[in-house]
């Protein structure tokens, strides 16, 4: 214990020494006789603050990008300047300033008039600013672009749109979640207004939980994760809700063949605040009931947000999300699952250089399972309470500093079985509830080293404690899993007793330093080189031995027998604009390795398991690849082509448990490995009334394990299997088409509508979701059966707003 305490002490000393060093460095780059101009940028039409707007002094290299709340601050020597505000799709603003003292300017900018030769695709920042920014492996999606893309059943979907970009894929048609650079679904940190979302799917993966009418900004970090984020080793998806229209009452919505939605926004407190309320509900259950079906499937979600401006320097935000799915199979089976979040935030501007945000966040994911024939219900959940404080200090044009701290308290309820009748043959069962505390402190700097070289570097120190409140099983030789040499299989270790821990005890404590760094070197006005490194620790794990995530998967914390995942990622990229940013190209290579990645022994049983450590082995994973993205940003026809060449593998040796491990300790493909992934997305605007969209997707088939032989034992035919994930499903490909029609509108009519006709999988490709093997009862021959979820799927949706 003394050694452990000393280790944490020196890690903390190292962290705070780096903070001090950064502050000392920052004082050296502040010039004499400099002044600061600061303020907020917002949309003149609805009052929404704009994240990613560029503010710079014309004729200089001094500039900054607004933060998540539209705040900017830049410092320059005394003198007269032209302040220029730009944001893609909006009219530029110029303001003459005489910088003889600190000044504040808040700007409201308006959308540019629609022109056929100026159509926005993805970028929310001017392309040249992106080249200089020391940020790589980042994807940003514009909501209007998302709404133009063809989607299944006519439902706009942010996650499926992200999967059209390099390095991001799903785990098969109709599956939930997403995978980034060969990582698992549980390795993605998904945030909605800073609250953690544990299940991103509706209807078992057909739709995502994000209602596009309520979303303002979407940003996915595939690598180079900033130090303010922690807890997941693969990616961070940061989704921000609209604040609400502070100018007037406004509404948007849509009516589709599966679901409908409606969002209302309006000002509050004489335009000192605003609110947003957005709802969405499917009616597949009503259609099935009308058709006389006993089965039912449905979902709903509700987005809420309000804010109040106390004064110029203080603003409060309150947001929430509530979503739920329900599924019934006749009278015998039912399932329900959903997310609930709430976030109370306080924005405070200390002065023209220091901005802060304090957040108190609640998040819960729970599911219920009912089996009438067996007369029992199953309930489970994970809940967390998060308090975080983030600050940003704009020392100078050349140096900006982010720093802060956070603490998350987890409550894991892995499951409870409740008999529904007195005659049920199922006994009540309550699995041990688990508790944990994750804390983190961080500092991150953006530093312009020279006119051509800019760096972003930082350090995060995270700590995790598995807390008491339940007994812990002890095993012979401290081995929860042992190898049976006679049978050639892994088995549960021998339980020799248990230790009871009180709630105030720490069963196991971990601490990790997580350095992050990236560099951007500007070759010229149209090209740059970037490099990045990040180390991230992940302390909670999703337990699932299926090929894709399901609502019944269980989260569990690191502890006495499960170590945290530790990942290092390296990336190098080349970025270039062509013809004055009309075209752009991005190319990145990356390598990522992860230690302590768990996998499951053959025949593992995860459901109703109180000692999950007896079902898993610890290994390592690696992923590497090449990503290419070419975009056409302007003109009647816009779109992109993305290509990913990648490899994702895992190795799980036997370790102290003995034996060779899974797959004889050799590397094997992860279920989310895709050798080739090609996506083409295009949009053609014919005129003000008509526009057309298309998607074309090709992916290497998902790795699976097929039987490679069979033998008979006492008259029973038993299959033998090849190495784990050594086979693949057939290649996946499809073509989607869409047509958008906007009827003639009179200038004085506020209601605006459009029709969207879509065809998903236009040439009716029967892509394999799975391939099962069996024996024909009549002929005795072995047969393989392909299961496909979608053929061709037409859809029609009417969208409106006023």
XYZ file of N, CA and C in Angstrom, residues 3-233:
693
model
N 3.823 1.613 -1.328
C 4.377 1.808 -2.664
C 3.326 2.404 -3.593
N 2.059 1.904 -3.485
C 0.989 2.401 -4.337
C 0.715 3.867 -4.067
N 0.678 4.249 -2.797
C 0.423 5.641 -2.446
C 1.534 6.540 -2.959
N 2.767 6.083 -2.847
C 3.884 6.880 -3.350
C 3.796 7.039 -4.864
N 3.375 5.971 -5.552
C 3.242 6.050 -7.002
C 2.229 7.112 -7.397
N 1.058 7.102 -6.746
C 0.042 8.110 -7.048
C 0.544 9.507 -6.696
N 1.313 9.621 -5.617
C 1.842 10.923 -5.199
C 2.752 11.494 -6.269
N 3.663 10.676 -6.783
C 4.598 11.176 -7.791
C 3.899 11.441 -9.121
N 2.839 10.669 -9.449
C 2.087 10.958 -10.657
C 1.396 12.310 -10.549
N 0.844 12.601 -9.390
C 0.206 13.897 -9.191
C 1.232 15.018 -9.239
N 2.426 14.799 -8.641
C 3.473 15.813 -8.694
C 3.869 16.099 -10.140
N 3.994 15.023 -10.943
C 4.357 15.199 -12.347
C 3.285 15.980 -13.085
N 2.001 15.680 -12.832
C 0.903 16.371 -13.507
C 0.922 17.856 -13.191
N 0.985 18.198 -11.917
C 0.926 19.606 -11.542
C 2.215 20.349 -11.926
N 3.331 19.631 -12.029
C 4.556 20.253 -12.524
C 4.399 20.660 -13.976
N 3.691 19.814 -14.758
C 3.463 20.154 -16.163
C 2.550 21.367 -16.278
N 1.519 21.436 -15.412
C 0.638 22.603 -15.422
C 1.441 23.866 -15.164
N 2.345 23.819 -14.162
C 3.164 24.974 -13.824
C 4.075 25.350 -14.986
N 4.642 24.319 -15.654
C 5.529 24.578 -16.785
C 4.780 25.263 -17.923
N 3.550 24.803 -18.189
C 2.757 25.425 -19.244
C 2.448 26.873 -18.915
N 2.160 27.162 -17.661
C 1.857 28.540 -17.269
C 3.083 29.433 -17.386
N 4.241 28.882 -17.016
C 5.471 29.663 -17.152
C 5.761 29.945 -18.621
N 5.554 28.878 -19.460
C 5.771 29.047 -20.897
C 4.848 30.110 -21.465
N 3.583 30.083 -21.000
C 2.604 31.021 -21.542
C 2.979 32.456 -21.255
N 3.561 32.740 -20.093
C 3.912 34.121 -19.764
C 5.017 34.639 -20.668
N 5.786 33.729 -21.265
C 6.882 34.137 -22.129
C 6.417 34.534 -23.527
N 5.164 34.099 -23.906
C 4.709 34.388 -25.263
C 3.769 35.585 -25.307
N 3.457 36.184 -24.129
C 2.576 37.345 -24.104
C 3.383 38.600 -24.378
N 3.033 39.288 -25.431
C 3.768 40.485 -25.788
C 3.327 41.652 -24.918
N 4.193 42.670 -24.858
C 3.862 43.879 -24.115
C 2.884 44.732 -24.925
N 2.103 45.575 -24.224
C 1.164 46.507 -24.851
C 0.203 45.766 -25.776
N -0.341 44.666 -25.282
C -1.346 43.925 -26.043
C -2.698 44.076 -25.361
N -3.748 43.937 -26.177
C -5.103 44.048 -25.655
C -5.939 42.916 -26.227
N -7.069 42.691 -25.600
C -7.900 41.539 -25.943
C -9.278 41.988 -26.417
N -9.755 41.349 -27.483
C -11.131 41.523 -27.935
C -11.826 40.172 -27.798
N -13.018 40.161 -27.210
C -13.724 38.913 -26.925
C -15.216 39.103 -27.128
N -15.967 38.007 -27.094
C -17.409 38.072 -27.242
C -17.981 36.750 -27.676
N -19.213 36.777 -28.200
C -19.895 35.572 -28.658
C -20.433 35.786 -30.070
N -20.481 34.688 -30.823
C -21.011 34.688 -32.179
C -22.283 33.851 -32.186
N -23.370 34.395 -32.754
C -24.631 33.662 -32.789
C -25.347 33.908 -34.109
N -26.371 33.105 -34.358
C -27.192 33.198 -35.564
C -28.235 34.292 -35.363
N -28.309 35.239 -36.279
C -29.222 36.371 -36.125
C -30.684 35.932 -36.193
N -30.935 34.787 -36.850
C -32.311 34.353 -37.051
C -32.898 33.674 -35.814
N -32.095 32.875 -35.111
C -32.641 32.121 -33.989
C -31.868 32.291 -32.684
N -30.768 33.037 -32.715
C -30.004 33.264 -31.492
C -29.100 32.126 -31.082
N -29.026 31.044 -31.877
C -28.162 29.908 -31.544
C -26.698 30.332 -31.614
N -25.935 30.038 -30.557
C -24.501 30.301 -30.616
C -23.854 29.350 -31.616
N -22.786 29.798 -32.258
C -22.157 29.041 -33.335
C -20.799 28.515 -32.894
N -20.661 27.217 -32.926
C -19.427 26.528 -32.561
C -18.573 26.353 -33.809
N -17.336 26.869 -33.784
C -16.431 26.698 -34.911
C -16.378 27.878 -35.855
N -16.995 29.011 -35.496
C -16.869 30.211 -36.316
C -15.458 30.780 -36.174
N -14.905 31.298 -37.263
C -13.551 31.848 -37.256
C -13.603 33.360 -37.037
N -12.773 33.829 -36.108
C -12.653 35.262 -35.829
C -11.171 35.607 -35.925
N -10.821 36.514 -36.844
C -9.405 36.832 -36.980
C -9.230 38.279 -37.429
N -8.023 38.751 -37.263
C -7.678 40.106 -37.658
C -7.118 40.061 -39.072
N -7.795 40.748 -39.983
C -7.445 40.688 -41.396
C -6.025 41.197 -41.610
N -5.304 40.481 -42.479
C -3.939 40.867 -42.785
C -2.915 40.377 -41.789
N -3.348 39.615 -40.772
C -2.434 39.048 -39.778
C -2.683 37.546 -39.681
N -1.862 36.874 -38.890
C -2.077 35.449 -38.611
C -2.774 35.251 -37.274
N -3.309 36.323 -36.710
C -3.954 36.266 -35.402
C -5.420 35.906 -35.588
N -5.834 34.786 -35.038
C -7.218 34.345 -35.170
C -7.552 33.266 -34.175
N -8.839 32.979 -34.058
C -9.301 31.984 -33.103
C -10.617 31.411 -33.613
N -11.001 30.252 -33.083
C -12.257 29.606 -33.424
C -13.139 29.589 -32.178
N -14.427 29.891 -32.327
C -15.327 29.915 -31.175
C -15.461 28.528 -30.550
N -15.670 28.502 -29.229
C -15.806 27.230 -28.527
C -17.240 26.721 -28.622
N -17.547 25.674 -27.838
C -18.851 25.025 -27.920
C -20.001 25.966 -27.587
N -19.715 27.070 -26.922
C -20.766 28.005 -26.523
C -20.673 29.331 -27.274
N -19.943 29.331 -28.397
C -19.858 30.502 -29.248
C -18.927 31.591 -28.764
N -18.136 31.315 -27.716
C -17.253 32.327 -27.127
C -15.924 32.366 -27.863
N -15.391 33.585 -28.042
C -14.065 33.748 -28.627
C -13.290 34.786 -27.827
N -11.985 34.707 -27.931
C -11.095 35.695 -27.320
C -9.779 35.679 -28.079
N -9.345 36.866 -28.524
C -8.035 36.945 -29.186
C -7.304 38.205 -28.720
N -5.999 38.083 -28.683
C -5.144 39.149 -28.156
C -4.162 39.590 -29.227
N -3.962 40.906 -29.343
C -3.073 41.441 -30.372
C -2.415 42.722 -29.867
N -1.287 43.113 -30.470
C -0.648 44.374 -30.096
C -1.569 45.564 -30.378
N -1.326 46.635 -29.694
C -2.104 47.858 -29.863
C -2.068 48.319 -31.318
N -3.241 48.782 -31.829
C -3.295 49.258 -33.193
C -4.685 49.184 -33.771
N -4.818 49.593 -35.037
C -6.083 49.558 -35.739
C -6.144 48.312 -36.623
N -7.294 47.625 -36.564
C -7.443 46.366 -37.293
C -8.836 46.294 -37.900
N -8.976 45.338 -38.838
C -10.286 44.939 -39.332
C -10.570 43.546 -38.787
N -11.580 43.445 -37.928
C -11.965 42.156 -37.343
C -12.919 41.458 -38.305
N -12.589 40.234 -38.697
C -13.370 39.496 -39.686
C -13.963 38.245 -39.040
N -15.272 38.068 -39.173
C -15.980 36.896 -38.650
C -16.499 36.082 -39.832
N -16.122 34.805 -39.903
C -16.565 33.939 -40.996
C -17.083 32.623 -40.446
N -18.080 32.102 -41.121
C -18.634 30.787 -40.774
C -19.255 30.221 -42.040
N -18.888 28.994 -42.376
C -19.321 28.403 -43.635
C -20.848 28.427 -43.753
N -21.344 28.975 -44.865
C -22.772 29.066 -45.087
C -23.391 30.355 -44.580
N -22.548 31.231 -43.970
C -23.039 32.497 -43.422
C -22.303 33.662 -44.087
N -22.946 34.838 -44.025
C -22.334 36.041 -44.571
C -21.221 36.536 -43.651
N -20.067 36.884 -44.238
C -18.950 37.399 -43.443
C -19.303 38.755 -42.840
N -18.686 39.050 -41.690
C -18.865 40.346 -41.037
C -17.497 40.980 -40.832
N -17.386 42.273 -41.142
C -16.166 43.034 -40.894
C -16.452 44.141 -39.895
N -15.548 44.306 -38.956
C -15.702 45.344 -37.937
C -14.364 46.055 -37.747
N -14.350 47.357 -37.998
C -13.135 48.137 -37.768
C -12.977 48.381 -36.259
N -11.803 48.077 -35.720
C -11.569 48.279 -34.293
C -10.258 49.032 -34.082
N -10.220 49.810 -33.021
C -9.008 50.502 -32.588
C -8.615 49.900 -31.253
N -7.637 49.021 -31.278
C -7.291 48.217 -30.105
C -6.364 49.009 -29.184
N -6.974 49.861 -28.367
C -6.219 50.622 -27.365
C -6.596 50.208 -25.956
N -7.579 49.286 -25.866
C -8.001 48.748 -24.574
C -8.743 47.450 -24.833
N -8.972 46.677 -23.775
C -9.749 45.455 -23.918
C -11.177 45.804 -24.339
N -11.705 45.065 -25.322
C -13.030 45.374 -25.853
C -13.843 44.094 -26.026
N -15.172 44.266 -26.058
C -16.075 43.132 -26.244
C -17.013 43.420 -27.403
N -17.097 42.439 -28.323
C -18.004 42.541 -29.464
C -18.764 41.225 -29.596
N -20.084 41.292 -29.499
C -20.949 40.148 -29.777
C -21.550 40.331 -31.157
N -21.446 39.299 -31.991
C -21.906 39.408 -33.370
C -23.052 38.431 -33.623
N -24.039 38.891 -34.367
C -25.100 38.033 -34.884
C -24.953 38.009 -36.397
N -24.741 36.826 -36.949
C -24.496 36.712 -38.387
C -25.659 35.967 -39.039
N -25.859 36.224 -40.306
C -27.007 35.663 -41.026
C -26.543 34.674 -42.079
N -27.418 33.733 -42.390
C -27.117 32.747 -43.425
C -26.997 33.439 -44.774
N -26.049 32.953 -45.558
C -25.881 33.509 -46.908
C -27.054 33.097 -47.779
N -27.389 33.937 -48.759
C -28.476 33.588 -49.669
C -28.096 32.347 -50.450
N -29.082 31.505 -50.726
C -28.837 30.236 -51.407
C -28.404 30.476 -52.847
N -27.232 29.940 -53.179
C -26.734 30.024 -54.543
C -26.292 28.644 -54.971
N -26.566 28.309 -56.215
C -26.267 26.962 -56.683
C -24.784 26.682 -56.730
N -23.952 27.716 -56.783
C -22.517 27.481 -56.863
C -21.858 27.616 -55.495
N -22.664 27.670 -54.440
C -22.102 27.756 -53.095
C -22.906 26.846 -52.180
N -22.643 25.558 -52.271
C -23.380 24.582 -51.493
C -22.453 23.956 -50.461
N -22.863 23.967 -49.228
C -22.025 23.449 -48.139
C -22.145 21.937 -48.056
N -21.038 21.261 -47.762
C -21.054 19.821 -47.609
C -20.901 19.433 -46.148
N -19.710 19.496 -45.614
C -19.481 19.036 -44.244
C -18.873 20.127 -43.389
N -17.888 20.806 -43.907
C -17.042 21.642 -43.067
C -17.832 22.763 -42.419
N -17.626 22.928 -41.114
C -18.214 24.039 -40.380
C -17.181 25.138 -40.179
N -15.933 24.911 -40.571
C -14.872 25.904 -40.453
C -14.286 26.132 -41.842
N -13.800 27.326 -42.140
C -13.131 27.536 -43.420
C -12.007 26.532 -43.607
N -11.877 26.033 -44.823
C -10.932 24.951 -45.080
C -9.500 25.325 -44.732
N -9.116 26.554 -44.954
C -7.735 26.919 -44.663
C -7.480 26.932 -43.158
N -8.482 27.304 -42.375
C -8.318 27.265 -40.922
C -8.137 25.835 -40.442
N -8.829 24.881 -41.083
C -8.683 23.475 -40.720
C -7.257 23.003 -40.982
N -6.660 23.473 -42.072
C -5.293 23.063 -42.397
C -4.319 23.469 -41.295
N -4.500 24.644 -40.746
C -3.561 25.152 -39.735
C -3.825 24.605 -38.342
N -5.021 24.122 -38.101
C -5.399 23.718 -36.761
C -4.724 22.393 -36.392
N -4.096 22.297 -35.200
C -3.421 21.059 -34.802
C -4.410 20.011 -34.309
N -5.339 19.681 -35.163
C -6.404 18.743 -34.834
C -6.549 17.795 -36.002
N -6.393 16.502 -35.747
C -6.511 15.527 -36.811
C -7.373 14.361 -36.342
N -7.727 13.503 -37.306
C -8.581 12.351 -37.026
C -9.908 12.795 -36.425
N -10.444 13.914 -36.946
C -11.693 14.479 -36.450
C -12.678 14.604 -37.608
N -13.921 14.186 -37.381
C -14.976 14.314 -38.364
C -16.070 15.206 -37.814
N -16.519 16.176 -38.632
C -17.634 17.030 -38.265
C -18.728 16.877 -39.318
N -19.957 16.741 -38.855
C -21.080 16.597 -39.776
C -22.016 17.773 -39.627
N -22.345 18.387 -40.750
C -23.345 19.444 -40.774
C -24.729 18.807 -40.842
N -25.650 19.250 -39.978
C -26.959 18.621 -39.880
C -27.726 18.712 -41.194
N -27.586 19.839 -41.907
C -28.290 19.969 -43.175
C -27.781 18.951 -44.192
N -26.479 18.640 -44.144
C -25.932 17.607 -45.020
C -26.503 16.246 -44.671
N -26.592 15.952 -43.370
C -27.159 14.686 -42.912
C -28.576 14.508 -43.437
N -29.355 15.578 -43.420
C -30.755 15.487 -43.833
C -30.907 15.251 -45.332
N -29.867 15.517 -46.109
C -29.930 15.313 -47.549
C -29.573 13.889 -47.965
N -29.051 13.077 -47.041
C -28.554 11.752 -47.407
C -29.664 10.713 -47.367
N -29.687 9.769 -48.323
C -30.680 8.695 -48.290
C -30.473 7.805 -47.070
N -31.575 7.421 -46.420
C -31.487 6.584 -45.226
C -32.576 5.525 -45.273
N -32.429 4.504 -44.453
C -33.395 3.429 -44.426
C -34.694 3.913 -43.788
N -35.823 3.564 -44.426
C -37.164 3.878 -43.935
C -37.392 5.369 -43.749
N -36.587 6.210 -44.404
C -36.820 7.642 -44.401
C -36.464 8.367 -43.132
N -35.824 7.714 -42.159
C -35.504 8.346 -40.880
C -34.079 8.876 -40.904
N -33.920 10.202 -40.784
C -32.595 10.823 -40.785
C -31.771 10.273 -39.621
N -30.524 9.899 -39.890
C -29.730 9.192 -38.879
C -28.295 9.698 -38.885
N -27.887 10.315 -37.789
C -26.535 10.857 -37.670
C -25.484 9.758 -37.707
N -25.715 8.674 -36.981
C -24.711 7.609 -36.906
C -24.493 6.956 -38.262
N -25.565 6.700 -38.982
C -25.398 6.076 -40.300
C -24.717 7.026 -41.284
N -24.894 8.334 -41.081
C -24.191 9.294 -41.926
C -22.702 9.286 -41.619
N -22.333 9.195 -40.350
C -20.919 9.113 -39.975
C -20.261 7.866 -40.544
N -21.030 6.792 -40.686
C -20.474 5.549 -41.215
C -20.145 5.635 -42.701
N -20.522 6.747 -43.344
C -20.149 6.975 -44.734
C -18.772 7.615 -44.842
N -18.136 7.920 -43.724
C -16.835 8.579 -43.717
C -15.741 7.582 -43.323
N -14.486 7.850 -43.653
C -13.427 6.849 -43.451
C -13.180 6.549 -41.977
N -12.908 5.271 -41.709
C -12.557 4.849 -40.354
C -13.729 4.518 -39.482
N -14.966 4.672 -39.982
C -16.168 4.426 -39.182
C -17.025 3.401 -39.904
N -17.479 2.380 -39.173
C -18.307 1.355 -39.794
C -19.287 0.810 -38.764
N -20.244 0.013 -39.245
C -21.164 -0.670 -38.340
C -20.762 -2.131 -38.237
N -21.590 -2.914 -37.558
C -21.268 -4.335 -37.423
C -22.264 -5.194 -38.189
N -22.784 -4.626 -39.257
C -23.747 -5.358 -40.063
C -25.063 -4.603 -40.138
N -25.859 -4.951 -41.120
C -27.124 -4.265 -41.349
C -28.088 -4.518 -40.200
N -28.741 -3.448 -39.763
C -29.715 -3.583 -38.693
C -29.113 -3.791 -37.319
N -27.831 -3.453 -37.141
C -27.180 -3.595 -35.841
C -26.967 -2.226 -35.219
N -26.872 -2.200 -33.902
C -26.694 -0.940 -33.201
C -25.233 -0.576 -33.056
N -25.006 0.671 -32.677
C -23.660 1.131 -32.399
C -22.847 1.380 -33.655
N -21.569 1.654 -33.440
C -20.645 1.891 -34.538
C -19.248 1.543 -34.061
N -18.334 1.372 -35.010
C -16.965 0.983 -34.710
C -16.013 1.957 -35.384
N -14.980 2.361 -34.669
C -14.044 3.366 -35.151
C -12.634 2.787 -35.159
N -12.030 2.790 -36.313
C -10.650 2.333 -36.491
C -10.403 0.990 -35.806
N -11.285 0.039 -36.107
C -11.100 -1.316 -35.613
C -11.407 -1.509 -34.151
N -12.012 -0.522 -33.498
C -12.340 -0.635 -32.087
C -13.723 -1.212 -31.873
N -13.964 -1.683 -30.661
C -15.260 -2.254 -30.318
C -16.263 -1.145 -30.009
N -17.538 -1.486 -29.988
C -18.579 -0.516 -29.721
C -18.484 0.101 -28.341
N -18.061 -0.689 -27.347
C -17.973 -0.158 -25.977
C -16.760 0.741 -25.784
N -15.896 0.842 -26.798
C -14.725 1.704 -26.699
C -14.993 3.116 -27.231
N -16.265 3.416 -27.549
C -16.654 4.752 -27.995
C -17.339 5.489 -26.855
N -16.863 6.684 -26.555
C -17.530 7.550 -25.582
C -18.535 8.410 -26.342
N -19.827 8.194 -26.092
C -20.888 8.925 -26.778
C -21.509 9.900 -25.786
N -21.467 11.184 -26.134
C -21.955 12.239 -25.255
C -23.066 13.017 -25.945
N -24.159 13.241 -25.244
C -25.228 14.125 -25.702
C -25.349 15.245 -24.684
N -24.929 16.443 -25.079
C -24.835 17.558 -24.132
C -24.065 17.135 -22.891
N -22.928 16.487 -23.102
C -21.965 16.057 -22.087
C -22.407 14.831 -21.294
N -23.644 14.372 -21.442
C -24.121 13.197 -20.717
C -23.806 11.931 -21.501
N -23.371 10.887 -20.796
C -22.985 9.637 -21.445
C -24.226 8.881 -21.914
N -24.201 8.454 -23.183
C -25.243 7.601 -23.750
C -24.664 6.194 -23.876
N -25.282 5.212 -23.218
C -24.728 3.859 -23.206
C -25.253 2.991 -24.348
N -26.450 3.282 -24.836
C -26.987 2.537 -25.966
C -27.502 3.552 -26.982
N -26.911 3.579 -28.162
C -27.227 4.603 -29.161
C -28.305 4.162 -30.136
N -28.985 3.046 -29.889
C -29.854 2.450 -30.896
C -31.320 2.457 -30.496
N -32.160 2.615 -31.515
C -33.589 2.341 -31.422
C -33.908 1.142 -32.293
N -34.919 0.391 -31.918
C -35.393 -0.756 -32.691
C -34.239 -1.693 -33.048
N -33.399 -1.990 -32.002
C -32.306 -2.949 -32.130
C -31.336 -2.590 -33.251
N -31.158 -1.285 -33.486
C -30.127 -0.856 -34.412
C -30.617 -0.262 -35.714
N -31.911 -0.300 -35.993
C -32.402 0.269 -37.245
C -32.259 1.790 -37.267
N -32.425 2.448 -36.099
C -32.295 3.893 -35.997
C -31.405 4.237 -34.812
N -30.896 5.474 -34.792
C -30.114 5.930 -33.648
C -30.988 6.791 -32.744
N -30.479 7.093 -31.559
C -31.253 7.857 -30.577
C -31.226 9.353 -30.853
N -30.484 9.804 -31.874
C -30.308 11.231 -32.109
C -31.343 11.756 -33.107
N -32.231 12.605 -32.618
C -33.230 13.259 -33.442
C -32.574 14.468 -34.098
N -32.422 14.436 -35.413
C -31.675 15.488 -36.115
C -32.301 16.864 -35.928
N -33.601 16.941 -35.691
C -34.247 18.236 -35.498
C -33.814 18.914 -34.206
N -33.252 18.154 -33.262
C -32.843 18.718 -31.971
C -31.341 18.928 -31.867
N -30.586 18.564 -32.918
C -29.125 18.558 -32.836
C -28.535 19.769 -33.548
N -27.537 20.391 -32.904
C -26.842 21.540 -33.483
C -25.484 21.168 -34.058
N -24.736 20.327 -33.353
C -23.359 20.068 -33.756
C -22.997 18.616 -33.468
N -22.220 18.011 -34.380
C -21.762 16.625 -34.234
C -20.274 16.587 -34.530
N -19.511 16.045 -33.606
C -18.063 15.978 -33.789
C -17.561 14.625 -33.291
N -16.844 13.906 -34.153
C -16.310 12.593 -33.814
C -14.789 12.642 -33.822
N -14.189 12.316 -32.683
C -12.735 12.224 -32.563
C -12.345 10.760 -32.752
N -11.731 10.450 -33.900
C -11.268 9.084 -34.164
C -9.906 8.815 -33.544
N -9.157 9.858 -33.291
C -7.827 9.784 -32.706
C -7.445 11.187 -32.289
N -6.275 11.365 -31.715
C -5.888 12.675 -31.243
C -6.898 13.242 -30.267
N -7.432 12.390 -29.395
C -8.493 12.801 -28.473
C -7.943 13.847 -27.502
N -8.579 15.026 -27.403
C -8.096 16.058 -26.476
C -8.101 15.573 -25.033
N -7.259 16.194 -24.209
C -7.068 15.735 -22.830
C -8.309 15.916 -21.972
N -9.267 16.734 -22.408
C -10.460 16.933 -21.578
C -11.378 15.715 -21.604
N -11.170 14.820 -22.575
C -11.976 13.611 -22.662
C -11.198 12.419 -22.109
N -11.901 11.522 -21.455
C -11.284 10.297 -20.969
C -12.330 9.209 -20.815
N -11.855 7.982 -20.600
C -12.771 6.901 -20.282
C -13.053 5.923 -21.387
N -12.676 6.241 -22.643
C -12.857 5.299 -23.752
C -11.621 5.361 -24.650
N -11.208 4.188 -25.142
C -9.917 4.105 -25.835
C -10.021 4.229 -27.351
